[in-house]
JSON list of C-alpha atoms and ligand atoms in Angstrom, two decimals:
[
{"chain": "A", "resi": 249, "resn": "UNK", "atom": "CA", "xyz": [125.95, 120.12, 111.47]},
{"chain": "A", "resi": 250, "resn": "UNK", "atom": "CA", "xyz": [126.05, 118.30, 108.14]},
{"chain": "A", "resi": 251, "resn": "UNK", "atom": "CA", "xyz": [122.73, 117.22, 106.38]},
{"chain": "A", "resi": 252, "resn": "UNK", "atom": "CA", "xyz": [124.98, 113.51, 106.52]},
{"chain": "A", "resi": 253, "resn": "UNK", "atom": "CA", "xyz": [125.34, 113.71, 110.41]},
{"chain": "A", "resi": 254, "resn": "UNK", "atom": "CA", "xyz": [122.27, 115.04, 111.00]},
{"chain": "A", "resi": 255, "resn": "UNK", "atom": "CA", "xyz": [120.12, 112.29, 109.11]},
{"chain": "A", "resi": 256, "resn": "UNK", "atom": "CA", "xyz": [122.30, 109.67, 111.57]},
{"chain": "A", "resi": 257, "resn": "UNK", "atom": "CA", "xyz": [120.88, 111.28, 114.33]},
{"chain": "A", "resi": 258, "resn": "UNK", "atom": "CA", "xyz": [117.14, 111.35, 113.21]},
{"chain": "A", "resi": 259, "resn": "UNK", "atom": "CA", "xyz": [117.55, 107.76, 112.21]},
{"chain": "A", "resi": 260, "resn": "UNK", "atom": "CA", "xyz": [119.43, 106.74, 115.63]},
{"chain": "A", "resi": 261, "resn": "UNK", "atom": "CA", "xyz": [116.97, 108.59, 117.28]},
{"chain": "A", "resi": 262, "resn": "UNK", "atom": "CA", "xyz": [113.99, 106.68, 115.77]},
{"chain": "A", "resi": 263, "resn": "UNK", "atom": "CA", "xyz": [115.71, 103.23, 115.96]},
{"chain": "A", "resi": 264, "resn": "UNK", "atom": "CA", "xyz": [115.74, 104.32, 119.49]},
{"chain": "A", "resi": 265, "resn": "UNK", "atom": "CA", "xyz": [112.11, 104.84, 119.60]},
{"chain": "A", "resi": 266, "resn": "UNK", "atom": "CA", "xyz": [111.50, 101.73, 117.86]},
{"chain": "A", "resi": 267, "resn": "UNK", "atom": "CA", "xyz": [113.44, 99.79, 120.43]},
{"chain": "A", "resi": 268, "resn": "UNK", "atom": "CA", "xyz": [111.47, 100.85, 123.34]},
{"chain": "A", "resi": 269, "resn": "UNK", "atom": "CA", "xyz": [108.13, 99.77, 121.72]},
{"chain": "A", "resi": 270, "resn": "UNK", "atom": "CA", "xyz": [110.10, 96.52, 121.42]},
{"chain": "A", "resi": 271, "resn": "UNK", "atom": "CA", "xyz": [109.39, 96.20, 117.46]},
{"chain": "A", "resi": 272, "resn": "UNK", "atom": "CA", "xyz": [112.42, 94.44, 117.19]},
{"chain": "A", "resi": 273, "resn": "UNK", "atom": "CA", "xyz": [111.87, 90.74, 117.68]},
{"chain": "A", "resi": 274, "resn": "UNK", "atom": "CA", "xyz": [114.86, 88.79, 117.62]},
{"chain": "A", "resi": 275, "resn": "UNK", "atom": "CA", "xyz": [116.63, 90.95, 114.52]},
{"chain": "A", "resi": 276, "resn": "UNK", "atom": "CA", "xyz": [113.68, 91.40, 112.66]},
{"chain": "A", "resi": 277, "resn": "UNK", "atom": "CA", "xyz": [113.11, 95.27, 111.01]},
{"chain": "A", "resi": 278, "resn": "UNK", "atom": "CA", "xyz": [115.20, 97.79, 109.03]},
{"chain": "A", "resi": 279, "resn": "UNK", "atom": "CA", "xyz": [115.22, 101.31, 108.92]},
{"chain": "A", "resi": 280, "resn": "UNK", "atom": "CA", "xyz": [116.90, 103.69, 106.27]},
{"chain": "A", "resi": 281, "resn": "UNK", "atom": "CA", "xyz": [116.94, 107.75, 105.80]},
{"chain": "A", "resi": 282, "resn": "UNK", "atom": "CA", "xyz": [117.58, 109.24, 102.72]},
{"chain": "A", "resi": 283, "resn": "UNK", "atom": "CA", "xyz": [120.96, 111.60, 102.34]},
{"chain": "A", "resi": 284, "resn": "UNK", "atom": "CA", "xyz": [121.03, 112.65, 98.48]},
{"chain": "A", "resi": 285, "resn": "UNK", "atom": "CA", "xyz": [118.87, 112.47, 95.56]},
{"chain": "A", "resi": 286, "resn": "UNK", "atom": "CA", "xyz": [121.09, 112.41, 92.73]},
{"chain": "A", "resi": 287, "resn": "UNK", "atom": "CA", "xyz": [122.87, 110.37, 93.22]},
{"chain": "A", "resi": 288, "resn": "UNK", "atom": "CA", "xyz": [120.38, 108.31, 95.38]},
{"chain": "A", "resi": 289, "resn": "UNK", "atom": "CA", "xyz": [122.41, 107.79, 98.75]},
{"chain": "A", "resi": 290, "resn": "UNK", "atom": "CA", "xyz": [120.95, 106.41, 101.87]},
{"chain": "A", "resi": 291, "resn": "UNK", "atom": "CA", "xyz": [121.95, 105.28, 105.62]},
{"chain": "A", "resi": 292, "resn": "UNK", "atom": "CA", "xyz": [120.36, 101.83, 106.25]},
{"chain": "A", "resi": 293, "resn": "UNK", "atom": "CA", "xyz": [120.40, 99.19, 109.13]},
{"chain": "A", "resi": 294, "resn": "UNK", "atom": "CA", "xyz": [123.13, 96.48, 109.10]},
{"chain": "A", "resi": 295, "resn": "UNK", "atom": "CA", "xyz": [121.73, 92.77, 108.30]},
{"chain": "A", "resi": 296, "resn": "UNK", "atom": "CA", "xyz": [121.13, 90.35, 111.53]},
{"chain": "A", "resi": 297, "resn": "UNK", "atom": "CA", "xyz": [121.88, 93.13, 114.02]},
{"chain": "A", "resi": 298, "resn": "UNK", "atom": "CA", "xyz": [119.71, 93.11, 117.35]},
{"chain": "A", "resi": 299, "resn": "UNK", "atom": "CA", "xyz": [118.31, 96.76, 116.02]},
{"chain": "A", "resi": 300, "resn": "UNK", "atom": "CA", "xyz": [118.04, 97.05, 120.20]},
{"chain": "A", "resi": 301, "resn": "UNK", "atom": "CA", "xyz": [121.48, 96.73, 121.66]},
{"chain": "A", "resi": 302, "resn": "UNK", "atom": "CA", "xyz": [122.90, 99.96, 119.77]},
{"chain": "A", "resi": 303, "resn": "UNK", "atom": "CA", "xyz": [120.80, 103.19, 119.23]},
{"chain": "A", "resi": 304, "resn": "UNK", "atom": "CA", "xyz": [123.27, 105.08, 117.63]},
{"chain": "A", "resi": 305, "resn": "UNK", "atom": "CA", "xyz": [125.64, 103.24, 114.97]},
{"chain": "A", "resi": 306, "resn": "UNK", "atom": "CA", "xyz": [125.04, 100.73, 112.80]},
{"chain": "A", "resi": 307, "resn": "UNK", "atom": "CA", "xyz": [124.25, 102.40, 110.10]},
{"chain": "A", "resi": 308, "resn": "UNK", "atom": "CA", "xyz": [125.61, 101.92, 106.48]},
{"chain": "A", "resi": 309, "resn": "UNK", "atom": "CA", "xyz": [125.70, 104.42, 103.38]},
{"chain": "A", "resi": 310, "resn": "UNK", "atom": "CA", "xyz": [124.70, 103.16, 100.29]},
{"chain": "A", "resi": 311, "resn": "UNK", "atom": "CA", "xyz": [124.08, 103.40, 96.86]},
{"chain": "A", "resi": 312, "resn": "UNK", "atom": "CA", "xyz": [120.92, 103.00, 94.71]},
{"chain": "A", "resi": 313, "resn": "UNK", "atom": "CA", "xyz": [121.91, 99.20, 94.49]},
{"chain": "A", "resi": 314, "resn": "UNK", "atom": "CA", "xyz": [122.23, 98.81, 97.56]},
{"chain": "A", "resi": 315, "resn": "UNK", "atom": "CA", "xyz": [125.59, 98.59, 97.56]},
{"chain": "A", "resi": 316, "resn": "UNK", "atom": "CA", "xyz": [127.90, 100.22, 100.37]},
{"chain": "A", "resi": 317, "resn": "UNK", "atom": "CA", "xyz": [129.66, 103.13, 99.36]},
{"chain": "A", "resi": 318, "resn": "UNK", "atom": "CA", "xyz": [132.46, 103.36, 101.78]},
{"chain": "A", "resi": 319, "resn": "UNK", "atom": "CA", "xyz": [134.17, 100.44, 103.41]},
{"chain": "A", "resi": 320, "resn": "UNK", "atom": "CA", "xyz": [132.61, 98.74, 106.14]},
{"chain": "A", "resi": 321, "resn": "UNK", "atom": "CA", "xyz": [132.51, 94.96, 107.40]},
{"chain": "A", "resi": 322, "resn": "UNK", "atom": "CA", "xyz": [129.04, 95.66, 107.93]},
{"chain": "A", "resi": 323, "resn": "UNK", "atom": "CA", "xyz": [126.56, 93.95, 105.63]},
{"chain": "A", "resi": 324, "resn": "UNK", "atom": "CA", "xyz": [123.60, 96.44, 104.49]},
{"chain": "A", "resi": 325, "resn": "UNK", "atom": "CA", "xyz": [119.98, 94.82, 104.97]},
{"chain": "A", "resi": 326, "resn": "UNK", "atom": "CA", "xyz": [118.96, 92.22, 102.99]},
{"chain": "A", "resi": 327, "resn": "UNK", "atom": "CA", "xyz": [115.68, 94.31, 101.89]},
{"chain": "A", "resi": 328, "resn": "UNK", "atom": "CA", "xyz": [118.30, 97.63, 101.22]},
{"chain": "A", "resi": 329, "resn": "UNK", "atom": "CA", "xyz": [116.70, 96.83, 97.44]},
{"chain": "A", "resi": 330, "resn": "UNK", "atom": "CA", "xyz": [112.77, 97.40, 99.01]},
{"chain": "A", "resi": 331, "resn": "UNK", "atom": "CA", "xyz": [114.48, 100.48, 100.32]},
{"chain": "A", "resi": 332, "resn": "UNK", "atom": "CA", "xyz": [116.12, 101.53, 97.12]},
{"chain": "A", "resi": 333, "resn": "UNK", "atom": "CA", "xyz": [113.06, 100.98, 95.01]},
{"chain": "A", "resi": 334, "resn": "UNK", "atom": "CA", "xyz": [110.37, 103.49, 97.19]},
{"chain": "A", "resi": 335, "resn": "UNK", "atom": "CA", "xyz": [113.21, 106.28, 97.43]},
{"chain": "A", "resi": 336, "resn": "UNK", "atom": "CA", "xyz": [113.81, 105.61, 93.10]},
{"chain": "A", "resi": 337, "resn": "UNK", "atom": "CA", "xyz": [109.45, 105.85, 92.96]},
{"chain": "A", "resi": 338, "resn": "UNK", "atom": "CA", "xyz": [108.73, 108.84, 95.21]},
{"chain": "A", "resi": 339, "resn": "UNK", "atom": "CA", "xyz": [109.90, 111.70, 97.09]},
{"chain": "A", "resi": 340, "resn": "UNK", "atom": "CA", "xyz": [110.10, 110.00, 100.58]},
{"chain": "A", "resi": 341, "resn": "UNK", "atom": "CA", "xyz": [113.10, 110.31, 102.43]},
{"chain": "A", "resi": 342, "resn": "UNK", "atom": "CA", "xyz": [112.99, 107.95, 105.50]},
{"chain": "A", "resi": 343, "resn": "UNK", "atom": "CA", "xyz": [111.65, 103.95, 105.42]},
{"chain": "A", "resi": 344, "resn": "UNK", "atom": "CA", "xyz": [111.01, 101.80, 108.45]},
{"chain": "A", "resi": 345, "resn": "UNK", "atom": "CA", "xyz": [110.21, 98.44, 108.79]},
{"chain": "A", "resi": 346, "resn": "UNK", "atom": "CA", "xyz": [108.90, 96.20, 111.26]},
{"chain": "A", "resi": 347, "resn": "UNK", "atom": "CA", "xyz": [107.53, 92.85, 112.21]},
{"chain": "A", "resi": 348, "resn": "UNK", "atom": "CA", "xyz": [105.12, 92.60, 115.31]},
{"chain": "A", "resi": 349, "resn": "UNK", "atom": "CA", "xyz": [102.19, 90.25, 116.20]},
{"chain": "A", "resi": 350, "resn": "UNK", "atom": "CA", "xyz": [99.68, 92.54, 115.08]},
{"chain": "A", "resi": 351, "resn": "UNK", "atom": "CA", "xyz": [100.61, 93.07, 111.49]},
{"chain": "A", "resi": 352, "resn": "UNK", "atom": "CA", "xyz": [101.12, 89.50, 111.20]},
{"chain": "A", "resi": 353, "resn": "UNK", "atom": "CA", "xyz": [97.96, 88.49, 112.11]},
{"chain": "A", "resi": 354, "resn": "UNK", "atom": "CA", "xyz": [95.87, 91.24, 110.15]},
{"chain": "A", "resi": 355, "resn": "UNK", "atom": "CA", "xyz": [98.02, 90.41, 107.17]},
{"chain": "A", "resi": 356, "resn": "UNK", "atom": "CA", "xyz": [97.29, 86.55, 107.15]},
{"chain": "A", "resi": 357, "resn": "UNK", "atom": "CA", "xyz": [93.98, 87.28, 108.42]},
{"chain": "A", "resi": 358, "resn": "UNK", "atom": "CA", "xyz": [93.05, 89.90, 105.25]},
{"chain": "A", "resi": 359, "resn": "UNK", "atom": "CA", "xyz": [96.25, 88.15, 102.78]},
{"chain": "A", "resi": 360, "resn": "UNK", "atom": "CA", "xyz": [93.52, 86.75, 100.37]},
{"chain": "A", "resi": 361, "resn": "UNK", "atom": "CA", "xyz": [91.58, 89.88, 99.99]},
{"chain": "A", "resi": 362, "resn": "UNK", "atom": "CA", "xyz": [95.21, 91.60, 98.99]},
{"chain": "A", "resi": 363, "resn": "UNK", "atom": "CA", "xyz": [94.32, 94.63, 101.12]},
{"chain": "A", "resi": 364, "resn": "UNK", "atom": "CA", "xyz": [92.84, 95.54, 104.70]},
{"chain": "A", "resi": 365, "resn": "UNK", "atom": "CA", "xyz": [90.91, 98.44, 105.62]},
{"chain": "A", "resi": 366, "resn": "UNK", "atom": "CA", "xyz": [91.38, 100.50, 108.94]},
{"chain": "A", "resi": 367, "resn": "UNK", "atom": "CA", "xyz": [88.11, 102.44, 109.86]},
{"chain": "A", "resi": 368, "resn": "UNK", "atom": "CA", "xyz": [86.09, 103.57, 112.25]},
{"chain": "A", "resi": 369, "resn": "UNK", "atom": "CA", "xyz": [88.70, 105.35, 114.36]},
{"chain": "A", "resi": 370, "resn": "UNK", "atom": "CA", "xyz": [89.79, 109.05, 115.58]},
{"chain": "A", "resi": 371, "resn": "UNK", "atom": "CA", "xyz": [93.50, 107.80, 114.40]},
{"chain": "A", "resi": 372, "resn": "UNK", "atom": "CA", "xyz": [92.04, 107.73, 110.90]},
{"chain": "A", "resi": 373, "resn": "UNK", "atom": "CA", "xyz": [91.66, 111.46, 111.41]},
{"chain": "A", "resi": 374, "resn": "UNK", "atom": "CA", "xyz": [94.88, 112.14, 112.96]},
{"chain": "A", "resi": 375, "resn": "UNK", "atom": "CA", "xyz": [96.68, 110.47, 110.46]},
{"chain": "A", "resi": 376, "resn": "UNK", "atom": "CA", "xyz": [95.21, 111.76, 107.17]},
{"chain": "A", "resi": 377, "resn": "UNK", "atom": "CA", "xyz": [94.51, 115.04, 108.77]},
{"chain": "A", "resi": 378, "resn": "UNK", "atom": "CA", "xyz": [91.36, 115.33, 107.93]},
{"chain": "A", "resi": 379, "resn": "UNK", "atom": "CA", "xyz": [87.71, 114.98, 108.94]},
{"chain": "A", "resi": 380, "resn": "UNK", "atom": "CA", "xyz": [86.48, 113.69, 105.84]},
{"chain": "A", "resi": 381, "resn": "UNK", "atom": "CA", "xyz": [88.95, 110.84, 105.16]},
{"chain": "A", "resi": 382, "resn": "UNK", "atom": "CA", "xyz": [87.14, 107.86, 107.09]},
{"chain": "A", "resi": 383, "resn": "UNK", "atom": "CA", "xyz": [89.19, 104.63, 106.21]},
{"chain": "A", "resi": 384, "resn": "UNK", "atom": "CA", "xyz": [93.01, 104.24, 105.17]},
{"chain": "A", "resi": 385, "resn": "UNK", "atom": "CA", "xyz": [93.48, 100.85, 103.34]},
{"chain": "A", "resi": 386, "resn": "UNK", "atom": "CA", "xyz": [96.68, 99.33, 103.38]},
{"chain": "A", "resi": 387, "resn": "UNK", "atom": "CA", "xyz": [97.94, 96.75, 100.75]},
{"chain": "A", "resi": 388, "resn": "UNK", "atom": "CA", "xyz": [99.08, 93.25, 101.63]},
{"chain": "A", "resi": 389, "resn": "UNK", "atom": "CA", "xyz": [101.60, 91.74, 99.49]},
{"chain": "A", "resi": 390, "resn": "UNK", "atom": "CA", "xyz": [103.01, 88.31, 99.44]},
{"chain": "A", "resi": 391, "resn": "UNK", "atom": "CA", "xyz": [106.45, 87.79, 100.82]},
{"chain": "A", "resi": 392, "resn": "UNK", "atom": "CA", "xyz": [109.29, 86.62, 98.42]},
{"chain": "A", "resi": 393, "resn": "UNK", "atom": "CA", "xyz": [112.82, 84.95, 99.46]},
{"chain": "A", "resi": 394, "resn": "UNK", "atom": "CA", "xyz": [113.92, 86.69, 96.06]},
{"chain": "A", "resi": 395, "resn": "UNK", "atom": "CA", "xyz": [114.76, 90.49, 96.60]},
{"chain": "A", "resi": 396, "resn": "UNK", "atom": "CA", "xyz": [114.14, 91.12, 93.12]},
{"chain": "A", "resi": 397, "resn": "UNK", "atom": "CA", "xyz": [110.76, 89.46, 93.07]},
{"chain": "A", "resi": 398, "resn": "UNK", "atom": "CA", "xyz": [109.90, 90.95, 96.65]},
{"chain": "A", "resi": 399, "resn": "UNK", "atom": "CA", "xyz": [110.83, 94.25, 95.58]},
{"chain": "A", "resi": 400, "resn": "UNK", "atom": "CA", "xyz": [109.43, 94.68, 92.68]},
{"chain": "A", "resi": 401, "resn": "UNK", "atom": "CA", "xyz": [106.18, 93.61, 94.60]},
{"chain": "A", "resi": 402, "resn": "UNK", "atom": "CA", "xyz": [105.97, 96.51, 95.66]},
{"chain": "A", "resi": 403, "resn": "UNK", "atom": "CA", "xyz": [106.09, 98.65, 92.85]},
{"chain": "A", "resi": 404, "resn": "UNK", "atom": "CA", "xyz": [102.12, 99.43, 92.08]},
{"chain": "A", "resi": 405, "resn": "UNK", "atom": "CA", "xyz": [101.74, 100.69, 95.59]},
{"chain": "A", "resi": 406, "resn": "UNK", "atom": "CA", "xyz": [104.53, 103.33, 95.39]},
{"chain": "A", "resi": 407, "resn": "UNK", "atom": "CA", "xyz": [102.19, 105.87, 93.68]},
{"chain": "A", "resi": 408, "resn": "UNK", "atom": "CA", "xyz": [102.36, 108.15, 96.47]},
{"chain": "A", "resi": 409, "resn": "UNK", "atom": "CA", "xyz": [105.11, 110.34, 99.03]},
{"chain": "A", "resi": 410, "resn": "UNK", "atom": "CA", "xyz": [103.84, 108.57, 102.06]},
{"chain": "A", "resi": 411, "resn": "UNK", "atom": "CA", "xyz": [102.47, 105.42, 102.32]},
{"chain": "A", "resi": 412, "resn": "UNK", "atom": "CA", "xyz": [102.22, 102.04, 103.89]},
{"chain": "A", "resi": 413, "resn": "UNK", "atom": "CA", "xyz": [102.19, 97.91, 102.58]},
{"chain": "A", "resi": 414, "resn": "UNK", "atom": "CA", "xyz": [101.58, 94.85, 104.86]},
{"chain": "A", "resi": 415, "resn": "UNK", "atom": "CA", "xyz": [104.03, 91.91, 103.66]},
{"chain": "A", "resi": 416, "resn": "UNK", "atom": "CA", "xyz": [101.80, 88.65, 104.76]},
{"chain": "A", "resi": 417, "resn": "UNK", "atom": "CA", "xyz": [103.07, 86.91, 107.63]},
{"chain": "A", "resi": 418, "resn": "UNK", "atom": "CA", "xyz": [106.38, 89.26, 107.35]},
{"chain": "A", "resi": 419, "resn": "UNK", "atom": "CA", "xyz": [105.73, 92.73, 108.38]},
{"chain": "A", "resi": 420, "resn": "UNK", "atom": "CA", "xyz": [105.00, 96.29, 107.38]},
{"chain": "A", "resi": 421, "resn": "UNK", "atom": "CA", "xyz": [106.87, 98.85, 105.66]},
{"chain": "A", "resi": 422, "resn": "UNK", "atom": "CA", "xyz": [106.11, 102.69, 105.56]},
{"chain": "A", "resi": 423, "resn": "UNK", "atom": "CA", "xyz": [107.76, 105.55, 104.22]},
{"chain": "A", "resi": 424, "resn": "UNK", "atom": "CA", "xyz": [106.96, 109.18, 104.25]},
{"chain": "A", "resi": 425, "resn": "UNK", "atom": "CA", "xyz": [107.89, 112.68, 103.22]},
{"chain": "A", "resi": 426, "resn": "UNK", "atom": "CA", "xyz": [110.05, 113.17, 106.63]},
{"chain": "A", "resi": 427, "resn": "UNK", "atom": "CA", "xyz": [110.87, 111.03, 109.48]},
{"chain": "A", "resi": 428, "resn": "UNK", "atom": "CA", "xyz": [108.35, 112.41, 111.70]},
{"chain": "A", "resi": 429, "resn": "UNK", "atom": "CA", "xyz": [105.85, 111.77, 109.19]},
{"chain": "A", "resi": 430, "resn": "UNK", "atom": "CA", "xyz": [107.16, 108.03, 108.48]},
{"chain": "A", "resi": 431, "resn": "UNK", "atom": "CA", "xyz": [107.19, 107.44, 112.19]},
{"chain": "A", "resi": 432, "resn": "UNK", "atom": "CA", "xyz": [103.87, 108.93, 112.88]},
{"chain": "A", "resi": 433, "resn": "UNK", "atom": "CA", "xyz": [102.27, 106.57, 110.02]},
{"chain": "A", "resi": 434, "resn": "UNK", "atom": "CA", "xyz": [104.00, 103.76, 111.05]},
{"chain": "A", "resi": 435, "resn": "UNK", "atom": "CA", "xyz": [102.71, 104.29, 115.08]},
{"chain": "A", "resi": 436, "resn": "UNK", "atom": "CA", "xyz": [99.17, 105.20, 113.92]},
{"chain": "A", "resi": 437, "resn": "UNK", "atom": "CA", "xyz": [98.33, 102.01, 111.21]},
{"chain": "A", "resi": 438, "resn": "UNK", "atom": "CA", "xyz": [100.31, 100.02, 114.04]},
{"chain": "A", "resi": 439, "resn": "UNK", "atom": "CA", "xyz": [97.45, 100.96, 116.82]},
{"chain": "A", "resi": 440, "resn": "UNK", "atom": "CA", "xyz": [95.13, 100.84, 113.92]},
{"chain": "A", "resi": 441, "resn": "UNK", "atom": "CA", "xyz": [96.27, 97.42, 113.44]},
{"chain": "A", "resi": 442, "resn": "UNK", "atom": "CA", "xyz": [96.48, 96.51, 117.07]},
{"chain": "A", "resi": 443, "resn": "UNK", "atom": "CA", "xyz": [92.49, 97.75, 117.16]},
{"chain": "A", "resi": 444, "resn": "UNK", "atom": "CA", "xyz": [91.15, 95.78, 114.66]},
{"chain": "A", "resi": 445, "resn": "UNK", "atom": "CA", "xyz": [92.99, 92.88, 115.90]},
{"chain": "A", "resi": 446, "resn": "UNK", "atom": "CA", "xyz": [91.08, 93.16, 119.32]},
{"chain": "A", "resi": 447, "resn": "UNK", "atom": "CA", "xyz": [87.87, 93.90, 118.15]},
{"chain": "A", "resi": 448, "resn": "UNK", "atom": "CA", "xyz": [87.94, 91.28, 115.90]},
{"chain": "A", "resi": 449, "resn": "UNK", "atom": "CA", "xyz": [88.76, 88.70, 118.70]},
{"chain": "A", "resi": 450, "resn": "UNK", "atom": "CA", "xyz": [86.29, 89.96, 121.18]},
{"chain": "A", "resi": 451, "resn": "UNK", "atom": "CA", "xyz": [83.26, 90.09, 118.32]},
{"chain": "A", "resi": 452, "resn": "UNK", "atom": "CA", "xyz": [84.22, 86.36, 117.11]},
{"chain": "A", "resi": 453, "resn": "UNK", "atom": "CA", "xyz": [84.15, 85.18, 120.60]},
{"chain": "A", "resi": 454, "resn": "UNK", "atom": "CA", "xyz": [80.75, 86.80, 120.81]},
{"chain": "A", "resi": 455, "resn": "UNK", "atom": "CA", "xyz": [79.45, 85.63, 117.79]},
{"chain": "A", "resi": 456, "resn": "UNK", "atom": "CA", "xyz": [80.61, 82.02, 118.92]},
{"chain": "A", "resi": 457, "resn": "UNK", "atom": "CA", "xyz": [78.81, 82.39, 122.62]},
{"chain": "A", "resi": 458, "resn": "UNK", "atom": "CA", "xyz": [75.66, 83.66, 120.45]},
{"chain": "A", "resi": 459, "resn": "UNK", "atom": "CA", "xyz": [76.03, 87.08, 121.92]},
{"chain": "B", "resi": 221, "resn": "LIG", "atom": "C1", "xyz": [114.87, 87.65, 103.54]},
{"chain": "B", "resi": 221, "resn": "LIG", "atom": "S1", "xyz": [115.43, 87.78, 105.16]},
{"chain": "B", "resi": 221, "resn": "LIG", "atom": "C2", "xyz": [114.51, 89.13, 105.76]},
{"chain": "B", "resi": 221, "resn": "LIG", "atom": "C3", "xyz": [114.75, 89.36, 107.19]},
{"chain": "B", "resi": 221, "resn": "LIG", "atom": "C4", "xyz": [113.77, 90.39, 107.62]},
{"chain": "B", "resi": 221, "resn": "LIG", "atom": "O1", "xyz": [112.61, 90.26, 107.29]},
{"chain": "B", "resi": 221, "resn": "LIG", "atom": "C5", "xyz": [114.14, 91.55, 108.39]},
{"chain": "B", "resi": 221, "resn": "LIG", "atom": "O2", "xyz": [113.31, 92.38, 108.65]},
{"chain": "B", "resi": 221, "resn": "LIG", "atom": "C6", "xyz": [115.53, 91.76, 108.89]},
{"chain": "B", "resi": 221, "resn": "LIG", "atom": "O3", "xyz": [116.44, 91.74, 107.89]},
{"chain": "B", "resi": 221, "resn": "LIG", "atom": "P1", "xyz": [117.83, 92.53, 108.02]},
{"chain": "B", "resi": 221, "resn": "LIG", "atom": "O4", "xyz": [118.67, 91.97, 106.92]},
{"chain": "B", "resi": 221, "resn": "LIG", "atom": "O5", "xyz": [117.50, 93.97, 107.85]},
{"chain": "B", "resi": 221, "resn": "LIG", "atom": "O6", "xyz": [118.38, 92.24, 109.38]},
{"chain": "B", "resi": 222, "resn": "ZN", "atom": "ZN1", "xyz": [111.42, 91.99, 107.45]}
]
């Protein structure tokens, strides 16, 4: 099978995966897998499509501007440029993005203090494979209407292969060195996420009934 054919598949496959968790509201999220380095080439999700309704096309190739590469009346994502700038700044070769509750909330929640941290948790472990590594803190940006502006937002946090920034009030995006690894980092800071949510509800509702 062709490296081309067989990045569609691990991309459908994941934007099947995706779908069942339901981290799709309305046409929210964008996913993208990376086919060459040089030049930088790249399937990513078509713009407004319910990412639910269709597992396996939908995808577009294109170019490190984000432009599409072979005809298509599909329109590339309108953050293909967010894409574009973590494959030009490290070696990951898969992105996913995704708006739920959770990561909304924790990134209004923690916007001010530019960053939240995620402790306190076996998934820590799991996640950085390691014993020692206690807390993963994950960047919150500010969104941007302006691609340029959003994107380059994102630049001092792409210091690293795999990796993970909460846009406030948007959504999260994570890449990684392989999709399994971008998929596993994006489930694991999303329960993360989804824990510290809870907790923090049920401990301000105790603080308030002077528990
Ligand atoms: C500036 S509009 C951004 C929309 C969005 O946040 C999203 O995730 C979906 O955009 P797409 O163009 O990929 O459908
Ligand atoms: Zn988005």
């Amino acid at each position: 099978m062709s490296l081309f054919l067989e990045q569609w598949k691990k991309l459908a496959n994941i934007k099947c995966d995706l779908a069942k968790r339901d981290w799709f509201y309305g046409t929210s999220g964008n996913l993208s897998m990376k086919i060459s380095d040089d030049p930088l080439l790249f399937l990513v999700t078509a713009d407004e499509k319910d990412k639910r309704a269709r597992c396996d096309e939908e995808f577009i190739v294109v170019n490190n501007l984000g432009e599409p590469v072979f005809d298509t009346v599909l329109k590339p994502s309108l953050e293909t440029l967010v894409h574009a700038n973590i494959y030009e700044k490290t070696s990951a070769t898969c992105v996913l993005h995704v708006h739920t509750v959770d990561n909304n909330v924790i990134s209004e929640l923690f916007g001010d203090e530019g960053q939240v941290e995620l402790e306190n948790n076996e998934m820590v472990h799991i996640l950085t494979s390691s014993y020692f590594e206690n807390k993963i803190i994950v960047p919150i940006i500010e969104n941007a209407q302006d691609m340029e502006t959003f994107k380059r937002a994102y630049t001092p946090f792409l210091t690293k292969d795999f990796g993970a920034v909460l846009v406030r009030n948007h959504g999260i995006t994570v890449w990684g060195r392989s999709p399994l690894e971008t998929k596993k980092w994006l489930e694991g800071i999303e329960f993360l996420i989804s824990y510290k949510v809870k907790l923090m509800m049920i401990q301000g509702h105790k603080i308030k009934a002077g528990n």
